[in-house]
PDB file of N, CA and C in Angstrom:
ATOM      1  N   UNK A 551      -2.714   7.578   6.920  1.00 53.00           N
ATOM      2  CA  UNK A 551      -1.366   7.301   6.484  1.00 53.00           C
ATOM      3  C   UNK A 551      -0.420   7.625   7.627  1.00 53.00           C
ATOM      4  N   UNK A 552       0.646   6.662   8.072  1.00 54.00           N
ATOM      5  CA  UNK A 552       1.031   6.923   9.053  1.00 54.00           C
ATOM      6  C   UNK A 552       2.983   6.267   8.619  1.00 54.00           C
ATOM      7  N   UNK A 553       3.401   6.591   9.198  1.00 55.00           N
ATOM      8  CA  UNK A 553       5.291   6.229   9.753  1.00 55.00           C
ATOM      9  C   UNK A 553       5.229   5.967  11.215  1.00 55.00           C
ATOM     10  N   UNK A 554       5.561   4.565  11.049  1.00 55.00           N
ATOM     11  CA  UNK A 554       5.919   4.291  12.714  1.00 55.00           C
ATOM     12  C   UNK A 554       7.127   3.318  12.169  1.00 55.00           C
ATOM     13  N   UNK A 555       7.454   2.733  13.515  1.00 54.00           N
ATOM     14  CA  UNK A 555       8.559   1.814  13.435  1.00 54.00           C
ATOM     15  C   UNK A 555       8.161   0.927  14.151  1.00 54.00           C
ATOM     16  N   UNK A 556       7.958  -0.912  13.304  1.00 49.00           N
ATOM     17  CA  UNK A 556       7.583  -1.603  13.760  1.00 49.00           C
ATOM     18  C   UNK A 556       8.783  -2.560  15.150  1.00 49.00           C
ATOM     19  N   UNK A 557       8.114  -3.464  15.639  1.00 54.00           N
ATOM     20  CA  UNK A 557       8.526  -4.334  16.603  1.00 54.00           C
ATOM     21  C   UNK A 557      10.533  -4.544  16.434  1.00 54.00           C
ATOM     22  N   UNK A 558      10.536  -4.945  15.015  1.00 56.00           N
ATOM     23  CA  UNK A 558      12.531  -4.607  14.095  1.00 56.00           C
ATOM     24  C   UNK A 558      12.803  -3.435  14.441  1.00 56.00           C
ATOM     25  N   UNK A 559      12.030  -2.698  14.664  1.00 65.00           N
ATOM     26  CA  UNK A 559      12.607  -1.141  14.416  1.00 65.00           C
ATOM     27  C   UNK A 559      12.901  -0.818  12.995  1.00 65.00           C
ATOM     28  N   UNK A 560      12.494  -1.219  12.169  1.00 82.00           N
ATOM     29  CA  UNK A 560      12.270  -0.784  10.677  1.00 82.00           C
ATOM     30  C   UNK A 560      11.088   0.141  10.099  1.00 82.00           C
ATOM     31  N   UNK A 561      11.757   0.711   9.614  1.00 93.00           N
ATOM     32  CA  UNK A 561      11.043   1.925   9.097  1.00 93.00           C
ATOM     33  C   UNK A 561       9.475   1.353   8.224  1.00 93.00           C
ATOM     34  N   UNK A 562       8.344   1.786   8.291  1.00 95.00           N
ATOM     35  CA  UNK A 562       6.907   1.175   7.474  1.00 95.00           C
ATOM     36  C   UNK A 562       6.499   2.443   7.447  1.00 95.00           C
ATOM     37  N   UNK A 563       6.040   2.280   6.126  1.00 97.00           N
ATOM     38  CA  UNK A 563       4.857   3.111   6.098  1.00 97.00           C
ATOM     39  C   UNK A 563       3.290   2.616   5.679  1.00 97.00           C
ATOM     40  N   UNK A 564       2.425   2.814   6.152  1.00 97.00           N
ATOM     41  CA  UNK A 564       0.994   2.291   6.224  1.00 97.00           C
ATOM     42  C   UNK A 564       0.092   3.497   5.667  1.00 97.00           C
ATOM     43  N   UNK A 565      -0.555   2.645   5.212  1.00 97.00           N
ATOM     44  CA  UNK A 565      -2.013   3.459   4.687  1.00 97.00           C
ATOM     45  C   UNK A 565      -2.885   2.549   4.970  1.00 97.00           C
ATOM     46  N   UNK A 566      -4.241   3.415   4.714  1.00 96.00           N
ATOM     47  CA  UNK A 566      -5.775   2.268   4.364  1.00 96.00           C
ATOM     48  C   UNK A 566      -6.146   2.632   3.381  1.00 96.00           C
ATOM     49  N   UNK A 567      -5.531   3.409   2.267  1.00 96.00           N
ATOM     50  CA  UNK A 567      -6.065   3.609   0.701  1.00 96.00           C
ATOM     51  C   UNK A 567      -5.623   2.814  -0.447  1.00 96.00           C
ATOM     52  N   UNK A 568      -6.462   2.231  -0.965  1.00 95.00           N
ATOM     53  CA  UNK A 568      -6.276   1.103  -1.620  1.00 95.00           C
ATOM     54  C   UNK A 568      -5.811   2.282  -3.203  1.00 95.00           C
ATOM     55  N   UNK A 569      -6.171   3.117  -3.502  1.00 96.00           N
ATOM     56  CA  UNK A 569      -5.744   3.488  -4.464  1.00 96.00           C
ATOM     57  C   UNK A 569      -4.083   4.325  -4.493  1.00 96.00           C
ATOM     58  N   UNK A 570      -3.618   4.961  -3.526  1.00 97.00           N
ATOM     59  CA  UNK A 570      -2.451   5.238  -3.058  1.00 97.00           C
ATOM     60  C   UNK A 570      -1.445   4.437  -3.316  1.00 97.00           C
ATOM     61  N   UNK A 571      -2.034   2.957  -2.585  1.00 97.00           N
ATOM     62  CA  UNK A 571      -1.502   1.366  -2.290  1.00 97.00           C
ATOM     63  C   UNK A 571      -1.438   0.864  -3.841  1.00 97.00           C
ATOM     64  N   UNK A 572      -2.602   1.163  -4.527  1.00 97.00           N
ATOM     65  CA  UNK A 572      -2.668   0.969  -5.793  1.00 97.00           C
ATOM     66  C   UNK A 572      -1.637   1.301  -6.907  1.00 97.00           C
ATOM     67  N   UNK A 573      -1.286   2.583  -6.934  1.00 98.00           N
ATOM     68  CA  UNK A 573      -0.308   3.453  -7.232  1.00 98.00           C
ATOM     69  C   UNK A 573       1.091   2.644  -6.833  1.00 98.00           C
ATOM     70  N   UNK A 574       1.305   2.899  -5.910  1.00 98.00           N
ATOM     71  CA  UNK A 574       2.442   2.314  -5.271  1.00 98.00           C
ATOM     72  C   UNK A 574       2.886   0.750  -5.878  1.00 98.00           C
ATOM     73  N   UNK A 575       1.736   0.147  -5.561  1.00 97.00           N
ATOM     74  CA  UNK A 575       1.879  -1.320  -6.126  1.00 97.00           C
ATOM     75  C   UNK A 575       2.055  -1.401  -7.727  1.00 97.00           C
ATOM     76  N   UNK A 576       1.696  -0.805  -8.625  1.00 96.00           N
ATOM     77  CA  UNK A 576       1.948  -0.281 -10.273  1.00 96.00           C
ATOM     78  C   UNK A 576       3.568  -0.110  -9.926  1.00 96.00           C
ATOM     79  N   UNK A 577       4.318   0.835  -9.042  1.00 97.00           N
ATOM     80  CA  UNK A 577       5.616   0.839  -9.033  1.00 97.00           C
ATOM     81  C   UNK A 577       6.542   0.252  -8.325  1.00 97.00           C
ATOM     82  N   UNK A 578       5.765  -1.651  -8.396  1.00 96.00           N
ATOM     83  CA  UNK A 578       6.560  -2.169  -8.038  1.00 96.00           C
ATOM     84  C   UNK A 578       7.115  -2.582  -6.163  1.00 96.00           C
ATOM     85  N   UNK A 579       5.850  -1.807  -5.755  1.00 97.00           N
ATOM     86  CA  UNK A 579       6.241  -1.828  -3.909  1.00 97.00           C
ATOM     87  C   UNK A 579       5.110  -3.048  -3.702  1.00 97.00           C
ATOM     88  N   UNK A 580       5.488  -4.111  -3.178  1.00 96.00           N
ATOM     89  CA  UNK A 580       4.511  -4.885  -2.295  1.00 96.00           C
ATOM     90  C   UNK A 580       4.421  -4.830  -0.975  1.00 96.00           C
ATOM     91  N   UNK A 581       3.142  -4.301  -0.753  1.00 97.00           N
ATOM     92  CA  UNK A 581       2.761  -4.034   0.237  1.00 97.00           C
ATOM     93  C   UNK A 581       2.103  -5.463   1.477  1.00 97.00           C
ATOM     94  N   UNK A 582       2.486  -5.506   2.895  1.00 96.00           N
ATOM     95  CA  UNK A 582       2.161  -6.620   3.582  1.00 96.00           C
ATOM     96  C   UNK A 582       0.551  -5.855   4.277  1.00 96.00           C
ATOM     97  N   UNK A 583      -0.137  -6.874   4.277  1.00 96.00           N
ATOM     98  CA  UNK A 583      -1.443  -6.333   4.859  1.00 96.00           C
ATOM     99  C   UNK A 583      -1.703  -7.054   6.078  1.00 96.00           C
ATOM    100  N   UNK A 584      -1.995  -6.475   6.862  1.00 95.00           N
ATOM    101  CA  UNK A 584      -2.561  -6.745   8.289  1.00 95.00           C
ATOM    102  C   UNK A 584      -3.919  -6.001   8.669  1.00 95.00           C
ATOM    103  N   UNK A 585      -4.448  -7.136   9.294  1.00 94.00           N
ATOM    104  CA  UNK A 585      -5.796  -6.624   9.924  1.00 94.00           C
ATOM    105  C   UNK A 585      -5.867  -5.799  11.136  1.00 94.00           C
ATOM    106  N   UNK A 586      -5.918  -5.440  11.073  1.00 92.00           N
ATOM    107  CA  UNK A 586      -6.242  -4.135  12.767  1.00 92.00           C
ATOM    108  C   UNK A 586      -8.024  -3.921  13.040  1.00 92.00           C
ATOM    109  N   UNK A 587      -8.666  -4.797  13.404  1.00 91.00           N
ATOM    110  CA  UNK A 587     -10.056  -4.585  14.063  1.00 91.00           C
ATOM    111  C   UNK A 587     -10.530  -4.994  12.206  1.00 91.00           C
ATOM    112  N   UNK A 588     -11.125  -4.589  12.336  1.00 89.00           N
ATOM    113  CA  UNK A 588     -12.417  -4.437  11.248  1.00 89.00           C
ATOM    114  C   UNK A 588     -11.696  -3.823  10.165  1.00 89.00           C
ATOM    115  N   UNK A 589     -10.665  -3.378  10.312  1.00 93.00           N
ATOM    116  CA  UNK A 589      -9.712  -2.523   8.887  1.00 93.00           C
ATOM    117  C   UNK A 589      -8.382  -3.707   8.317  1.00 93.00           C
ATOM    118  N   UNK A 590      -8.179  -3.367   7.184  1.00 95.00           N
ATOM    119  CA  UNK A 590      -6.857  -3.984   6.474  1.00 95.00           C
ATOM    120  C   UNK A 590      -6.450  -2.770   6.461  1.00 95.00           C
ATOM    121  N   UNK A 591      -4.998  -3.001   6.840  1.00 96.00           N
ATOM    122  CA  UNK A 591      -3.499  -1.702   6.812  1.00 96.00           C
ATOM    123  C   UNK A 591      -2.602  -2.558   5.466  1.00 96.00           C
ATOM    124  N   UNK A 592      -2.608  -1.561   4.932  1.00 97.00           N
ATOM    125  CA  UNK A 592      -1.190  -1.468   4.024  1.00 97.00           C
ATOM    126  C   UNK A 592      -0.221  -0.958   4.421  1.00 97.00           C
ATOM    127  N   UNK A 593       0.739  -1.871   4.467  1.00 97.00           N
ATOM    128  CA  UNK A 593       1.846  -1.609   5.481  1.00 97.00           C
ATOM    129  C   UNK A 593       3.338  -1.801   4.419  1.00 97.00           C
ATOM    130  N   UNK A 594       4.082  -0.802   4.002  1.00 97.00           N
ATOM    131  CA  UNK A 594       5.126  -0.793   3.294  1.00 97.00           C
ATOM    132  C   UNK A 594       6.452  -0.808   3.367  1.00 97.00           C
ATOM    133  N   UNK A 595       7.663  -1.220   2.888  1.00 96.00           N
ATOM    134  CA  UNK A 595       8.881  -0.893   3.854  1.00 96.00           C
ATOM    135  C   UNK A 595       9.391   0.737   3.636  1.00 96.00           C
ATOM    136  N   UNK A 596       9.479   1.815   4.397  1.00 96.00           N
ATOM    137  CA  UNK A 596      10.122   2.654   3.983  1.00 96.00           C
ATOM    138  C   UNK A 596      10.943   2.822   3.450  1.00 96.00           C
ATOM    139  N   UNK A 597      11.555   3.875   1.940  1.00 96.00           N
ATOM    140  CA  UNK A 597      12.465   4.211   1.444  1.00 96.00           C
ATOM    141  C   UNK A 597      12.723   5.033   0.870  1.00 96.00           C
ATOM    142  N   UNK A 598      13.492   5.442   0.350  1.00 96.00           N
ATOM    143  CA  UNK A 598      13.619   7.534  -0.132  1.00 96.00           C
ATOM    144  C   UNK A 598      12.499   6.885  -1.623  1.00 96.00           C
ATOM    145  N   UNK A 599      12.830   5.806  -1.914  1.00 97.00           N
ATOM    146  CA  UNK A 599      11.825   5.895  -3.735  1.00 97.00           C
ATOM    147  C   UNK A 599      10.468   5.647  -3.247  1.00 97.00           C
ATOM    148  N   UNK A 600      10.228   5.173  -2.128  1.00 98.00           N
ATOM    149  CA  UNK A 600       8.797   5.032  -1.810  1.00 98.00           C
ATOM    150  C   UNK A 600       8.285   6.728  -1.720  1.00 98.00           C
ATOM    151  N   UNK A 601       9.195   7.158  -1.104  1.00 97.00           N
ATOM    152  CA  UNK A 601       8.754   8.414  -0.772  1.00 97.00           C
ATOM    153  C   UNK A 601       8.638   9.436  -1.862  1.00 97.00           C
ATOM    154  N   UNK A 602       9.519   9.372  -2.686  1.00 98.00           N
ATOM    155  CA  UNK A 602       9.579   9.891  -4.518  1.00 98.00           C
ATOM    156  C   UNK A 602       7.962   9.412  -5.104  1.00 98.00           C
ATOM    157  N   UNK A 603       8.165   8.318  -5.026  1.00 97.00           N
ATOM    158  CA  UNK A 603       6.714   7.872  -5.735  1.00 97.00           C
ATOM    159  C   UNK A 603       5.318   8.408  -4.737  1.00 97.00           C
ATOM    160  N   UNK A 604       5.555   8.463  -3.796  1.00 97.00           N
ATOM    161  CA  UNK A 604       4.441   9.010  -3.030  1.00 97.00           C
ATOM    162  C   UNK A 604       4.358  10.669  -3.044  1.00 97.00           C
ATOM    163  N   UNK A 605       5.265  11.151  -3.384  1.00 97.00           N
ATOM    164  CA  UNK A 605       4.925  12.685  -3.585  1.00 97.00           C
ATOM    165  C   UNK A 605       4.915  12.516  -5.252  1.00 97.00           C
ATOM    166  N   UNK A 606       5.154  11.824  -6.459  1.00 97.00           N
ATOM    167  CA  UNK A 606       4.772  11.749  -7.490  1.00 97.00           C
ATOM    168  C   UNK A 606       3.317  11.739  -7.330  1.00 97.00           C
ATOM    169  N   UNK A 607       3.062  10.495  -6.741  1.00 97.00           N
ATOM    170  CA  UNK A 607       1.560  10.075  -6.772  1.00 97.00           C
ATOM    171  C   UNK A 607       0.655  11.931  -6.532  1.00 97.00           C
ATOM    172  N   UNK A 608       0.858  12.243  -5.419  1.00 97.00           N
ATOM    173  CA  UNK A 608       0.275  13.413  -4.393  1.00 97.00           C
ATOM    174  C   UNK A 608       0.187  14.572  -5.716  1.00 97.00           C
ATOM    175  N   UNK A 609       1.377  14.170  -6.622  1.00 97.00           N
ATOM    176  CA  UNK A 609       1.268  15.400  -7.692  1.00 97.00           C
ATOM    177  C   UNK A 609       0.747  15.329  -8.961  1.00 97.00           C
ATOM    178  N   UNK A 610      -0.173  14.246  -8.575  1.00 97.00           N
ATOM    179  CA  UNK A 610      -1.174  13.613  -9.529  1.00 97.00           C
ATOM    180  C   UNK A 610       0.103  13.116 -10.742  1.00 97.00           C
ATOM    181  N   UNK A 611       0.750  12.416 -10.516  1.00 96.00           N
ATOM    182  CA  UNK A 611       0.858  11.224 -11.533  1.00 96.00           C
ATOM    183  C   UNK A 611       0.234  10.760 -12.578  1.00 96.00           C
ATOM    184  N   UNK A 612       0.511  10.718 -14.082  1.00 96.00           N
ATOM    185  CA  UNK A 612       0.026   9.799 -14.704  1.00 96.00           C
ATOM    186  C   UNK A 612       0.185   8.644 -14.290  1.00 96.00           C
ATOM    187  N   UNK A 613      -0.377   7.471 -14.858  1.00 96.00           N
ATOM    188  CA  UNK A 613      -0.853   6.300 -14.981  1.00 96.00           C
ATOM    189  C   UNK A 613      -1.261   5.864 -15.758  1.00 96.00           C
ATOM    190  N   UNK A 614      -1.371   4.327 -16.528  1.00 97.00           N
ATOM    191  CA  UNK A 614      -2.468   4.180 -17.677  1.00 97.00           C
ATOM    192  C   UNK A 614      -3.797   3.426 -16.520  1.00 97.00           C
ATOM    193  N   UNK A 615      -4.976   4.073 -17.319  1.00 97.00           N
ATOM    194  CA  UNK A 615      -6.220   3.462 -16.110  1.00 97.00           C
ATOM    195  C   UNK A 615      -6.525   2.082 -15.930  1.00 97.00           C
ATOM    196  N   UNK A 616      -6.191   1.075 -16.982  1.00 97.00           N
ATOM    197  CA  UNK A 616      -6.464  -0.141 -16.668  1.00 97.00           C
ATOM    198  C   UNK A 616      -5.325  -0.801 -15.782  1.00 97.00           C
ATOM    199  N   UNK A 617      -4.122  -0.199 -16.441  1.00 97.00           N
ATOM    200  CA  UNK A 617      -3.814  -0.936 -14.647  1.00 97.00           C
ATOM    201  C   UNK A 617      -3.878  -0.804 -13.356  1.00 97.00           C
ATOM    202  N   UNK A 618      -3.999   0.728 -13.474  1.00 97.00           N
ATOM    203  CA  UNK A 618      -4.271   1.156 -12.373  1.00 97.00           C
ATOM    204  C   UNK A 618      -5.339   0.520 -11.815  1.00 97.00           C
ATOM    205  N   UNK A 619      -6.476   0.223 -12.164  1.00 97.00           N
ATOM    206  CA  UNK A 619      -7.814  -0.455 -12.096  1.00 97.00           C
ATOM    207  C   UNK A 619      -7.365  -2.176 -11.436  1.00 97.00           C
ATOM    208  N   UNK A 620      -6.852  -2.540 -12.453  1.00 97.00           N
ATOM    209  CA  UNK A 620      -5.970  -3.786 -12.230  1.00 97.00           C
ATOM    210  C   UNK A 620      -5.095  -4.101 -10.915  1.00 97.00           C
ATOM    211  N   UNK A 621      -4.384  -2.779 -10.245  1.00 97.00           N
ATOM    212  CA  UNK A 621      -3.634  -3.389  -9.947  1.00 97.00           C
ATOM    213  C   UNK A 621      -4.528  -2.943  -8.225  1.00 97.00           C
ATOM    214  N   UNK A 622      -5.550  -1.995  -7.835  1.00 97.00           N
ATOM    215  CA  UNK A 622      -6.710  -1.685  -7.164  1.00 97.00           C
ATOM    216  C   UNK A 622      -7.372  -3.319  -7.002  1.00 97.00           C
ATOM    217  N   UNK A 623      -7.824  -3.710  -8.034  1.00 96.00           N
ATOM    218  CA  UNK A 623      -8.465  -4.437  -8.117  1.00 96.00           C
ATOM    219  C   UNK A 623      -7.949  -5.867  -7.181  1.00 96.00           C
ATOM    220  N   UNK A 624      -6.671  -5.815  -7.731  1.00 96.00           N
ATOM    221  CA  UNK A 624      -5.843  -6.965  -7.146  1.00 96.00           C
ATOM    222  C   UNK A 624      -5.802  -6.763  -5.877  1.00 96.00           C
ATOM    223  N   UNK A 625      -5.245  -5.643  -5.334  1.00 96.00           N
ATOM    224  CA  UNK A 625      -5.339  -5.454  -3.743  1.00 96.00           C
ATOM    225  C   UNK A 625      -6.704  -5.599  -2.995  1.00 96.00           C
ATOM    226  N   UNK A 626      -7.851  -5.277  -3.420  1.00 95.00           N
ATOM    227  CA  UNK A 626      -8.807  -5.550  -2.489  1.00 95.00           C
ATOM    228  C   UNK A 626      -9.263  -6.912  -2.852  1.00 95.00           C
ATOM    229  N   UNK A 627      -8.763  -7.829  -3.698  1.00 95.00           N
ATOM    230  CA  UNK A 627      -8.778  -9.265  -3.388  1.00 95.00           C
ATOM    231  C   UNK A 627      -8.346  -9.979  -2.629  1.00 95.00           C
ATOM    232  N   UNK A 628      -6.915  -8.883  -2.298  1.00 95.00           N
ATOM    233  CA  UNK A 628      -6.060  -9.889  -1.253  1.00 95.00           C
ATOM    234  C   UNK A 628      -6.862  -9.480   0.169  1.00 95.00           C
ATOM    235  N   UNK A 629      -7.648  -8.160   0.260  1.00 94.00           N
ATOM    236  CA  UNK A 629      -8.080  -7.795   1.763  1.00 94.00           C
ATOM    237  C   UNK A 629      -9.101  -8.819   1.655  1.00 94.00           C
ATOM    238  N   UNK A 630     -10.317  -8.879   1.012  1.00 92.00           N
ATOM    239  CA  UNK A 630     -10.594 -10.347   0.915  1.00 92.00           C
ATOM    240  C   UNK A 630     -10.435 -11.320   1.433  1.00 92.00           C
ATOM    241  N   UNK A 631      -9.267 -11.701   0.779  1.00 92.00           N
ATOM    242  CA  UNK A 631      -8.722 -13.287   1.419  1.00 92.00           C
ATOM    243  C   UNK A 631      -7.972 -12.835   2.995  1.00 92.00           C
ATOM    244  N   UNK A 632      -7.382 -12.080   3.335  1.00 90.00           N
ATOM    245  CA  UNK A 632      -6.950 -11.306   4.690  1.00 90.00           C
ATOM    246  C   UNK A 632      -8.199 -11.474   5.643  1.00 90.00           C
ATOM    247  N   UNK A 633      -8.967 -10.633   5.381  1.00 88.00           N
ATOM    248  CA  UNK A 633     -10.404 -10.650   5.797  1.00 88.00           C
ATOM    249  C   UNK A 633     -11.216 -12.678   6.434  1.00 88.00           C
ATOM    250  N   UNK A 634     -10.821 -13.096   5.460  1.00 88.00           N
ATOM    251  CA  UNK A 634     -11.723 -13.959   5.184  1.00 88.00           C
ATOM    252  C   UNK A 634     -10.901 -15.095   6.165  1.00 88.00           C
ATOM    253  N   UNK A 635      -9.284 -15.103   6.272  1.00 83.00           N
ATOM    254  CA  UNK A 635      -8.403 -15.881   7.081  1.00 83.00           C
ATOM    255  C   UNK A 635      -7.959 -15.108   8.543  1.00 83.00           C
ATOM    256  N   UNK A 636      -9.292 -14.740   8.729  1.00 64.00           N
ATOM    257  CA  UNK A 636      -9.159 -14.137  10.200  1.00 64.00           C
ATOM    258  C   UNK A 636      -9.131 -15.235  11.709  1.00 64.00           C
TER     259      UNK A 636
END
């Protein structure tokens, strides 16, 4: 999990955890994915609610499990198709 500032100079935040990403994506953040070698990055726009929800998440968060499952599920379809349009 990382904070850099891309090429805009806009604030991202990235992960490679699809369940984090998972989380996140349940509240509404769409995440852009890029390939870096052999890995998919989840790459997010920074913002103070990203950051709320990410120390929610960290403090173990509820969730209901099927979407959570659902919405996991959905993201490693798109690395998939990412993957697959290399």
């Amino acid at each position: 999990t990382t904070l850099f500032r891309s090429e805009q100079t806009k604030k991202v935040f990235t992960t490679l955890c699809a369940y984090t990403s998972g989380y996140l994506y349940l509240k509404e953040f769409t995440p852009e994915l890029i390939q870096q070698g052999e890995k998919v990055v989840f790459v997010f726009p920074a913002s103070d609610e990203l950051y709320k929800e990410l120390s929610n998440y960290n403090s173990g968060a509820l969730v209901e499990a099927s979407r959570f499952a659902g919405a996991i599920k959905n993201l490693k379809s798109q690395i998939h198709s990412v993957r697959r349009n290399k």
